[in-house]
C-alpha cells in the first residue's frame, strides 16, 4: 500500500525519525502530567468537578486542557494562559511603538517579544490559579473532605506555585517540540488534549444512541456528517486566492523586460481564512460576558436578567449562536486587518522588481491587495461562523450528545484540522528534500535530475 510505503520512507530519514520520536515523547510527558492531581486533593472525590465540565463552555475549556481541568491536575491551567498572553502581545503591537519596533527587528526582536510573552503568561497564571482554586468548592461542588490538608494558606500557596509551574513547563514542552521536534509545539499540545477527550465523548454518544434505540444507522450517519464537516474545514484552511505577479529583470542590453524568475512563485496566495481560529477564541471569550451581566446583583432577579441567563448560558441556544456567529464575522475582519500587512507586501513586491499586471507598484498595489482581502474575507468569515455554530445544529436537530457535538465544528475541530495539515506539510517537505514523493504518495526514490 502507498500509505505503508510512505511511512517506511519517513522512518528511513534519520533526522525526521528522531524528531518524531522526540515529539511523541514530550507529548506523552504532557499527557502523563494531566493525570497528576494537585497535592492535598483526594482524586476519588472529584466527581462533581468532572460532571460540571462535561457540557457547555467549561466542556470546551476542559477539552483544551485534555481533561486536566476536570482532574484538578498540575496542568489544570493548560497552555491557554500562554495563548492568551500571545494574543494580548499581538494586539498591543498595534498601539505600542516599542512592540512595533521589535516586530521589525527580525529574529532579535522576535526573541524579545517571546520573553515579554513568557512574563505576561506568568502574570496571567498568577490571576487564574487562585481563581481556579477558589472556585473548586463553591462553583464545582468539591466537598470539604476532598481537601486532605484543608484550604488554608499552605494549600493555596503550594497549589498556586504548582499550577503556575505546570503552565510554564507545558509552555517549555511546546517550545522544545517546535525547536527539536516536528510541527508547532503549542498547537500540538492543544490538539492532543482535544483528541484525548474524543473517544470518551464518542462512546458516550454511542451508549446514548443504543439506550434510546436509535440504532447503528444513526451512528453511521453521524460519522458521515462528521467527515463531511472535516472536509469542509480542510477546504476553509487550505483555500487561497492567487494574485498573479510578474517580475522585471535586466536584459543583456541593460534595459528591463517583463519576465518571471526561473522557479519563482508566479502568484501571491491570499488565504480565504487568514485569521485561523482566533476569531472563534475572541468571540467565545466575549460570550462569557452576557451570562455574567445577567447573573449580576442588579439583573439577577429581573425578567431581563432571567432571559439573558436562559439564552446566553446555553451554548447550543438560538440567541447564543446568532450573537456568536456575528461576533466571529466581526472579529475575522478585525484580526485579518491587523495580521495581513498589505502595505508591507506591496513594498516587498516593489523592492524585488515585481508587480501585479495592470496595477502600479506601491500604494496602488497595497490598495488593490486590501480590496481583494476585504472581498474574500466576507465569504471566509461566514463559512467560519457556520462551522463554529454547526455543533448547535447537530445537537438540536440530530440529538447528538453535547460532548460529541463539540467535535462537529468550532475551535476544537478547526484546531485539529489546522495542526494536522501543518504537521503533514512539514513531514512532506522532509520527504521531498530527500528525493521521496510527498506524503500519501508513492514512496520510491526519485531519480536525481542531471
Short mmCIF file of C-alpha atoms in Angstrom, two decimals:
data_model
loop_
_atom_site.label_atom_id
_atom_site.label_comp_id
_atom_site.label_asym_id
_atom_site.label_seq_id
_atom_site.Cartn_x
_atom_site.Cartn_y
_atom_site.Cartn_z
CA UNK A 1 0.00 0.00 0.00
CA UNK A 2 1.12 3.56 -0.75
CA UNK A 3 0.48 4.73 2.81
CA UNK A 4 2.64 1.96 4.34
CA UNK A 5 5.40 2.66 1.81
CA UNK A 6 5.31 6.34 2.75
CA UNK A 7 5.58 5.51 6.46
CA UNK A 8 8.65 3.40 5.67
CA UNK A 9 10.18 6.34 3.80
CA UNK A 10 9.51 8.60 6.77
CA UNK A 11 11.28 6.14 9.05
CA UNK A 12 14.29 5.93 6.74
CA UNK A 13 15.14 9.61 7.25
CA UNK A 14 17.11 9.63 10.50
CA UNK A 15 16.59 13.31 11.34
CA UNK A 16 12.84 13.12 10.73
CA UNK A 17 12.59 9.85 12.69
CA UNK A 18 14.39 11.39 15.67
CA UNK A 19 12.19 14.48 15.57
CA UNK A 20 9.00 12.38 15.52
CA UNK A 21 10.19 10.21 18.45
CA UNK A 22 11.20 13.33 20.40
CA UNK A 23 7.79 14.93 19.74
CA UNK A 24 5.86 11.83 20.78
CA UNK A 25 7.97 11.55 23.95
CA UNK A 26 7.23 15.11 25.08
CA UNK A 27 3.53 14.74 24.22
CA UNK A 28 3.47 11.61 26.39
CA UNK A 29 5.02 13.61 29.27
CA UNK A 30 2.29 16.24 28.88
CA UNK A 31 -0.49 13.64 28.90
CA UNK A 32 1.03 11.97 31.96
CA UNK A 33 1.13 15.30 33.82
CA UNK A 34 -2.54 15.90 33.03
CA UNK A 35 -3.42 12.89 35.23
CA UNK A 36 -1.44 14.02 38.32
CA UNK A 37 -3.81 15.60 40.85
CA UNK A 38 -2.71 18.59 42.93
CA UNK A 39 -1.19 17.57 46.28
CA UNK A 40 -3.74 17.80 49.09
CA UNK A 41 -6.77 16.90 46.96
CA UNK A 42 -8.42 13.47 47.06
CA UNK A 43 -8.67 12.27 43.45
CA UNK A 44 -11.61 9.98 44.29
CA UNK A 45 -13.86 12.91 45.26
CA UNK A 46 -13.70 14.93 42.03
CA UNK A 47 -16.95 13.56 40.57
CA UNK A 48 -18.81 16.88 40.85
CA UNK A 49 -15.97 18.74 39.12
CA UNK A 50 -15.87 16.21 36.29
CA UNK A 51 -19.65 16.34 35.86
CA UNK A 52 -19.59 20.17 35.78
CA UNK A 53 -17.06 20.19 32.94
CA UNK A 54 -18.75 17.72 30.61
CA UNK A 55 -21.01 20.24 28.86
CA UNK A 56 -21.07 23.85 27.73
CA UNK A 57 -18.20 26.31 27.71
CA UNK A 58 -16.47 24.56 30.60
CA UNK A 59 -16.52 21.42 28.47
CA UNK A 60 -14.62 23.29 25.73
CA UNK A 61 -12.09 24.57 28.28
CA UNK A 62 -11.65 21.07 29.69
CA UNK A 63 -11.12 19.71 26.18
CA UNK A 64 -8.35 22.25 25.53
CA UNK A 65 -6.52 21.02 28.65
CA UNK A 66 -7.03 17.37 27.76
CA UNK A 67 -9.14 16.71 30.85
CA UNK A 68 -6.58 18.27 33.21
CA UNK A 69 -9.07 20.96 34.26
CA UNK A 70 -11.59 18.35 35.43
CA UNK A 71 -8.87 16.31 37.15
CA UNK A 72 -7.63 19.25 39.26
CA UNK A 73 -4.28 18.38 37.71
CA UNK A 74 -0.93 20.13 37.93
CA UNK A 75 -1.64 21.09 34.28
CA UNK A 76 -5.18 22.31 35.07
CA UNK A 77 -4.49 25.72 33.50
CA UNK A 78 -3.15 24.01 30.39
CA UNK A 79 -1.39 26.10 27.78
CA UNK A 80 -4.23 28.63 27.48
CA UNK A 81 -2.53 31.38 29.61
CA UNK A 82 0.30 31.36 27.06
CA UNK A 83 -2.18 31.58 24.19
CA UNK A 84 -3.93 34.50 25.94
CA UNK A 85 -0.59 36.25 26.51
CA UNK A 86 0.37 35.78 22.85
CA UNK A 87 -2.92 37.31 21.70
CA UNK A 88 -2.56 40.26 24.08
CA UNK A 89 1.03 40.97 22.93
CA UNK A 90 -0.05 40.71 19.30
CA UNK A 91 -2.90 43.17 19.81
CA UNK A 92 -0.70 45.53 21.85
CA UNK A 93 1.72 45.57 18.92
CA UNK A 94 -0.82 47.73 17.06
CA UNK A 95 -0.74 50.56 19.60
CA UNK A 96 2.64 50.35 21.38
CA UNK A 97 5.56 51.75 19.33
CA UNK A 98 8.15 49.69 21.24
CA UNK A 99 6.50 46.42 20.21
CA UNK A 100 6.13 47.68 16.65
CA UNK A 101 9.86 48.36 16.63
CA UNK A 102 10.62 44.86 17.92
CA UNK A 103 8.44 43.31 15.21
CA UNK A 104 10.60 44.99 12.57
CA UNK A 105 13.92 43.84 14.07
CA UNK A 106 13.68 40.29 12.79
CA UNK A 107 14.96 37.38 14.88
CA UNK A 108 16.39 39.51 17.70
CA UNK A 109 13.13 41.44 18.04
CA UNK A 110 11.10 38.24 18.00
CA UNK A 111 13.27 36.85 20.80
CA UNK A 112 12.45 39.87 22.98
CA UNK A 113 8.73 39.58 22.14
CA UNK A 114 8.86 35.92 23.19
CA UNK A 115 10.37 36.93 26.54
CA UNK A 116 7.64 39.53 27.07
CA UNK A 117 5.02 36.88 26.25
CA UNK A 118 6.54 34.50 28.79
CA UNK A 119 6.48 37.07 31.59
CA UNK A 120 2.90 38.01 30.71
CA UNK A 121 2.00 34.30 30.82
CA UNK A 122 3.25 34.12 34.40
CA UNK A 123 1.17 37.19 35.27
CA UNK A 124 -1.98 35.65 33.79
CA UNK A 125 -1.30 32.38 35.64
CA UNK A 126 -0.98 34.26 38.95
CA UNK A 127 -4.50 35.60 38.36
CA UNK A 128 -6.10 32.42 37.03
CA UNK A 129 -4.58 29.95 39.53
CA UNK A 130 -6.16 31.49 42.70
CA UNK A 131 -9.46 31.87 40.82
CA UNK A 132 -9.43 28.19 39.83
CA UNK A 133 -8.64 27.05 43.39
CA UNK A 134 -11.25 29.35 44.93
CA UNK A 135 -13.98 28.00 42.62
CA UNK A 136 -13.32 24.30 43.28
CA UNK A 137 -15.72 24.09 46.23
CA UNK A 138 -18.43 26.77 45.76
CA UNK A 139 -18.77 26.57 41.96
CA UNK A 140 -17.83 22.96 41.17
CA UNK A 141 -19.11 21.35 44.36
CA UNK A 142 -15.99 19.55 45.57
CA UNK A 143 -16.71 18.51 49.20
CA UNK A 144 -14.63 19.69 52.14
CA UNK A 145 -13.44 16.15 52.76
CA UNK A 146 -11.64 16.20 49.39
CA UNK A 147 -9.16 18.77 50.73
CA UNK A 148 -6.95 16.47 52.79
CA UNK A 149 -4.81 19.29 54.20
CA UNK A 150 -7.58 21.85 54.49
CA UNK A 151 -7.91 25.04 52.46
CA UNK A 152 -5.52 27.23 54.37
CA UNK A 153 -2.67 29.40 53.22
CA UNK A 154 -0.25 26.49 52.82
CA UNK A 155 -2.61 24.71 50.40
CA UNK A 156 -3.24 27.85 48.36
CA UNK A 157 0.43 28.89 48.21
CA UNK A 158 1.72 25.45 47.22
CA UNK A 159 -1.09 24.87 44.70
CA UNK A 160 -0.62 28.27 43.05
CA UNK A 161 3.11 27.62 42.69
CA UNK A 162 2.41 24.17 41.20
CA UNK A 163 -0.25 25.44 38.77
CA UNK A 164 1.97 28.29 37.55
CA UNK A 165 4.94 25.94 37.24
CA UNK A 166 2.76 23.42 35.37
CA UNK A 167 1.75 26.04 32.81
CA UNK A 168 5.35 27.22 32.37
CA UNK A 169 6.51 23.61 31.99
CA UNK A 170 3.81 22.99 29.37
CA UNK A 171 4.97 26.14 27.55
CA UNK A 172 8.56 24.85 27.68
CA UNK A 173 7.43 21.49 26.26
CA UNK A 174 5.70 23.27 23.38
CA UNK A 175 8.75 25.39 22.57
CA UNK A 176 11.04 22.35 22.66
CA UNK A 177 8.74 20.46 20.28
CA UNK A 178 8.81 23.40 17.87
CA UNK A 179 12.60 23.65 18.13
CA UNK A 180 13.66 20.00 18.08
CA UNK A 181 10.53 18.11 17.12
CA UNK A 182 8.02 18.25 14.29
CA UNK A 183 5.12 20.67 13.98
CA UNK A 184 4.12 23.64 16.10
CA UNK A 185 4.58 22.54 19.72
CA UNK A 186 1.95 24.75 21.38
CA UNK A 187 -0.67 23.81 18.81
CA UNK A 188 0.18 20.11 19.14
CA UNK A 189 -0.30 20.25 22.92
CA UNK A 190 -3.78 21.71 22.41
CA UNK A 191 -4.64 19.21 19.68
CA UNK A 192 -3.51 16.22 21.76
CA UNK A 193 -5.63 17.49 24.66
CA UNK A 194 -8.67 17.76 22.39
CA UNK A 195 -8.12 14.32 20.85
CA UNK A 196 -7.77 12.81 24.34
CA UNK A 197 -11.42 13.64 25.09
CA UNK A 198 -12.72 12.44 21.71
CA UNK A 199 -13.00 8.65 22.40
CA UNK A 200 -14.89 9.19 25.67
CA UNK A 201 -17.31 11.64 24.01
CA UNK A 202 -17.93 9.29 21.10
CA UNK A 203 -18.53 6.28 23.36
CA UNK A 204 -20.98 8.28 25.49
CA UNK A 205 -22.89 9.18 22.33
CA UNK A 206 -22.90 5.54 21.17
CA UNK A 207 -24.17 4.46 24.58
CA UNK A 208 -26.95 7.06 24.48
CA UNK A 209 -27.96 6.00 20.94
CA UNK A 210 -28.00 2.35 21.94
CA UNK A 211 -30.11 3.08 25.03
CA UNK A 212 -32.62 5.18 23.09
CA UNK A 213 -32.89 2.55 20.36
CA UNK A 214 -31.71 4.86 17.54
CA UNK A 215 -29.52 2.06 16.23
CA UNK A 216 -26.29 1.79 14.27
CA UNK A 217 -27.65 3.60 11.21
CA UNK A 218 -27.90 6.88 13.11
CA UNK A 219 -24.36 6.47 14.44
CA UNK A 220 -23.12 5.78 10.90
CA UNK A 221 -24.98 8.85 9.62
CA UNK A 222 -23.31 10.99 12.31
CA UNK A 223 -19.87 9.71 11.29
CA UNK A 224 -20.59 10.58 7.64
CA UNK A 225 -21.64 14.11 8.67
CA UNK A 226 -18.52 14.39 10.84
CA UNK A 227 -16.21 13.50 7.94
CA UNK A 228 -18.09 15.94 5.69
CA UNK A 229 -17.55 18.83 8.15
CA UNK A 230 -13.87 17.83 8.45
CA UNK A 231 -13.59 18.06 4.65
CA UNK A 232 -15.24 21.49 4.75
CA UNK A 233 -12.80 22.60 7.44
CA UNK A 234 -9.86 21.44 5.33
CA UNK A 235 -11.18 23.47 2.40
CA UNK A 236 -11.50 26.52 4.66
CA UNK A 237 -7.95 26.16 5.97
CA UNK A 238 -6.35 25.49 2.57
CA UNK A 239 -8.36 27.83 0.32
CA UNK A 240 -6.38 30.72 -1.21
CA UNK A 241 -6.98 33.43 -3.79
CA UNK A 242 -4.00 33.56 -6.15
CA UNK A 243 -2.96 37.04 -7.29
CA UNK A 244 -0.87 36.84 -10.48
CA UNK A 245 2.56 38.52 -10.25
CA UNK A 246 5.19 39.35 -12.87
CA UNK A 247 8.81 40.38 -12.35
CA UNK A 248 11.07 42.65 -14.34
CA UNK A 249 14.70 41.61 -14.84
CA UNK A 250 17.64 43.28 -16.51
CA UNK A 251 18.21 42.26 -20.11
CA UNK A 252 21.53 41.88 -21.95
CA UNK A 253 21.14 45.39 -23.41
CA UNK A 254 20.90 46.98 -19.98
CA UNK A 255 17.16 47.61 -20.10
CA UNK A 256 14.35 45.74 -18.31
CA UNK A 257 11.98 43.16 -19.64
CA UNK A 258 8.90 41.58 -18.21
CA UNK A 259 9.64 38.05 -17.18
CA UNK A 260 9.35 35.61 -14.37
CA UNK A 261 12.42 34.49 -12.46
CA UNK A 262 13.17 30.84 -13.06
CA UNK A 263 11.45 28.78 -10.39
CA UNK A 264 9.93 31.85 -8.68
CA UNK A 265 6.34 31.79 -7.48
CA UNK A 266 4.11 33.49 -10.04
CA UNK A 267 1.35 34.49 -7.66
CA UNK A 268 0.65 35.85 -4.18
CA UNK A 269 -1.52 33.40 -2.19
CA UNK A 270 -4.09 35.28 -0.08
CA UNK A 271 -5.80 32.89 2.34
CA UNK A 272 -9.58 32.78 2.44
CA UNK A 273 -9.35 32.47 6.22
CA UNK A 274 -6.20 34.37 7.16
CA UNK A 275 -7.22 34.69 10.82
CA UNK A 276 -7.42 30.96 11.62
CA UNK A 277 -9.35 30.11 14.79
CA UNK A 278 -8.56 33.39 16.56
CA UNK A 279 -11.98 34.99 15.80
CA UNK A 280 -13.70 31.99 17.45
CA UNK A 281 -11.45 32.28 20.52
CA UNK A 282 -12.14 36.03 20.80
CA UNK A 283 -15.88 35.51 20.32
CA UNK A 284 -16.06 32.75 22.93
CA UNK A 285 -14.30 34.99 25.44
CA UNK A 286 -16.87 37.74 24.79
CA UNK A 287 -19.77 35.27 25.14
CA UNK A 288 -18.93 34.86 28.84
CA UNK A 289 -19.97 38.49 29.41
CA UNK A 290 -23.78 38.27 28.87
CA UNK A 291 -24.07 35.45 31.41
CA UNK A 292 -22.10 37.45 33.97
CA UNK A 293 -24.27 40.52 33.35
CA UNK A 294 -27.49 38.51 33.59
CA UNK A 295 -26.35 36.94 36.85
CA UNK A 296 -25.22 40.21 38.42
CA UNK A 297 -26.91 41.56 41.54
CA UNK A 298 -28.67 44.30 39.51
CA UNK A 299 -30.37 41.99 36.98
CA UNK A 300 -30.35 38.57 38.66
CA UNK A 301 -34.00 38.56 39.78
CA UNK A 302 -35.43 40.70 36.97
CA UNK A 303 -37.16 39.40 33.85
CA UNK A 304 -34.31 40.79 31.72
CA UNK A 305 -31.66 39.02 33.79
CA UNK A 306 -33.56 35.74 33.71
CA UNK A 307 -33.95 35.99 29.90
CA UNK A 308 -30.22 36.76 29.44
CA UNK A 309 -29.20 33.82 31.63
CA UNK A 310 -31.60 31.45 29.89
CA UNK A 311 -30.45 32.40 26.39
CA UNK A 312 -26.74 33.11 26.80
CA UNK A 313 -25.61 30.40 29.21
CA UNK A 314 -26.68 27.65 26.82
CA UNK A 315 -24.01 27.39 24.13
CA UNK A 316 -26.44 25.42 21.94
CA UNK A 317 -29.20 28.03 22.24
CA UNK A 318 -30.53 30.13 19.33
CA UNK A 319 -29.62 33.63 20.54
CA UNK A 320 -26.23 32.49 21.82
CA UNK A 321 -25.27 31.17 18.39
CA UNK A 322 -26.70 34.15 16.47
CA UNK A 323 -24.60 36.57 18.52
CA UNK A 324 -21.66 34.14 18.47
CA UNK A 325 -21.75 33.92 14.66
CA UNK A 326 -21.96 37.70 14.21
CA UNK A 327 -19.03 38.25 16.58
CA UNK A 328 -16.95 35.73 14.60
CA UNK A 329 -17.61 37.63 11.36
CA UNK A 330 -16.67 40.95 13.01
CA UNK A 331 -13.52 39.56 14.63
CA UNK A 332 -12.48 37.86 11.39
CA UNK A 333 -12.39 41.25 9.65
CA UNK A 334 -10.62 42.82 12.63
CA UNK A 335 -7.96 40.13 13.02
CA UNK A 336 -7.34 39.89 9.27
CA UNK A 337 -6.84 43.67 9.10
CA UNK A 338 -4.13 43.63 11.79
CA UNK A 339 -2.33 40.44 10.73
CA UNK A 340 -2.22 40.72 6.93
CA UNK A 341 0.25 43.57 6.16
CA UNK A 342 -0.83 44.56 2.66
CA UNK A 343 1.43 47.66 2.81
CA UNK A 344 4.48 45.53 3.59
CA UNK A 345 3.53 43.01 0.91
CA UNK A 346 3.32 45.81 -1.67
CA UNK A 347 6.68 47.29 -0.56
CA UNK A 348 8.42 43.90 -0.68
CA UNK A 349 6.98 43.24 -4.11
CA UNK A 350 8.20 46.61 -5.37
CA UNK A 351 11.73 46.10 -3.97
CA UNK A 352 12.01 42.70 -5.64
CA UNK A 353 11.04 44.15 -9.02
CA UNK A 354 7.64 42.53 -9.05
CA UNK A 355 4.25 43.95 -9.96
CA UNK A 356 0.65 42.87 -10.40
CA UNK A 357 -0.35 43.17 -14.09
CA UNK A 358 -2.44 46.30 -14.62
CA UNK A 359 -1.67 47.69 -11.13
CA UNK A 360 1.01 50.26 -10.39
CA UNK A 361 3.63 49.29 -7.79
CA UNK A 362 3.45 50.97 -4.38
CA UNK A 363 0.32 52.41 -2.80
CA UNK A 364 -1.95 51.33 -5.67
CA UNK A 365 -0.80 47.71 -5.22
CA UNK A 366 -1.42 47.98 -1.47
CA UNK A 367 -4.95 49.29 -2.04
CA UNK A 368 -5.62 46.54 -4.57
CA UNK A 369 -4.46 43.79 -2.18
CA UNK A 370 -6.51 45.35 0.62
CA UNK A 371 -9.58 45.38 -1.61
CA UNK A 372 -9.12 41.70 -2.55
CA UNK A 373 -8.64 40.75 1.12
CA UNK A 374 -11.88 42.53 2.03
CA UNK A 375 -13.73 40.68 -0.74
CA UNK A 376 -12.52 37.19 0.19
CA UNK A 377 -12.80 37.77 3.95
CA UNK A 378 -16.60 38.06 3.75
CA UNK A 379 -17.27 34.51 2.46
CA UNK A 380 -14.40 33.23 4.61
CA UNK A 381 -15.86 34.76 7.77
CA UNK A 382 -19.38 33.47 7.00
CA UNK A 383 -18.01 29.98 6.34
CA UNK A 384 -16.02 30.13 9.58
CA UNK A 385 -19.11 31.25 11.53
CA UNK A 386 -21.20 28.41 10.05
CA UNK A 387 -18.60 25.82 11.06
CA UNK A 388 -18.39 27.39 14.54
CA UNK A 389 -22.16 27.14 15.18
CA UNK A 390 -22.62 23.76 13.46
CA UNK A 391 -22.38 21.84 16.80
CA UNK A 392 -25.63 23.55 17.85
CA UNK A 393 -27.34 22.23 14.70
CA UNK A 394 -26.32 18.62 15.27
CA UNK A 395 -27.19 18.89 18.97
CA UNK A 396 -30.67 20.32 18.39
CA UNK A 397 -31.66 18.60 15.13
CA UNK A 398 -29.93 15.22 15.42
CA UNK A 399 -29.94 14.74 19.20
CA UNK A 400 -26.17 14.22 19.36
CA UNK A 401 -24.69 14.20 22.87
CA UNK A 402 -23.24 17.58 23.83
CA UNK A 403 -19.66 16.33 24.28
CA UNK A 404 -19.62 14.62 20.88
CA UNK A 405 -21.40 17.57 19.25
CA UNK A 406 -18.44 19.85 20.04
CA UNK A 407 -16.33 17.86 17.56
CA UNK A 408 -18.68 18.73 14.68
CA UNK A 409 -17.20 22.19 14.33
CA UNK A 410 -15.96 25.14 16.32
CA UNK A 411 -12.50 25.69 17.73
CA UNK A 412 -11.84 22.04 18.54
CA UNK A 413 -12.28 20.75 15.01
CA UNK A 414 -10.52 23.66 13.31
CA UNK A 415 -7.50 23.33 15.61
CA UNK A 416 -7.31 19.59 14.91
CA UNK A 417 -7.53 20.14 11.15
CA UNK A 418 -5.12 23.09 11.07
CA UNK A 419 -2.45 21.42 13.21
CA UNK A 420 -2.74 18.14 11.31
CA UNK A 421 -2.29 19.90 7.96
CA UNK A 422 0.68 21.95 9.24
CA UNK A 423 2.42 18.85 10.64
CA UNK A 424 1.82 16.85 7.45
CA UNK A 425 3.25 19.69 5.36
CA UNK A 426 6.44 19.67 7.46
CA UNK A 427 6.80 15.89 7.09
CA UNK A 428 6.10 16.28 3.37
CA UNK A 429 8.91 18.84 3.00
CA UNK A 430 11.38 16.38 4.59
CA UNK A 431 10.32 13.68 2.14
CA UNK A 432 10.63 15.95 -0.88
CA UNK A 433 14.05 17.22 0.24
CA UNK A 434 15.29 13.62 0.43
CA UNK A 435 14.04 12.90 -3.12
CA UNK A 436 10.99 10.93 -1.99
CA UNK A 437 7.47 11.53 -3.23
CA UNK A 438 5.31 13.58 -0.91
CA UNK A 439 3.19 12.31 1.94
CA UNK A 440 0.39 9.90 0.94
CA UNK A 441 2.03 9.27 -2.44
CA UNK A 442 4.32 6.57 -3.76
CA UNK A 443 7.47 6.26 -1.73
CA UNK A 444 10.01 5.27 -4.38
CA UNK A 445 13.24 7.22 -4.63
CA UNK A 446 13.15 9.92 -7.21
CA UNK A 447 15.91 9.87 -9.77
CA UNK A 448 18.19 12.84 -9.41
CA UNK A 449 17.86 15.28 -12.25
CA UNK A 450 21.15 15.82 -14.09
#
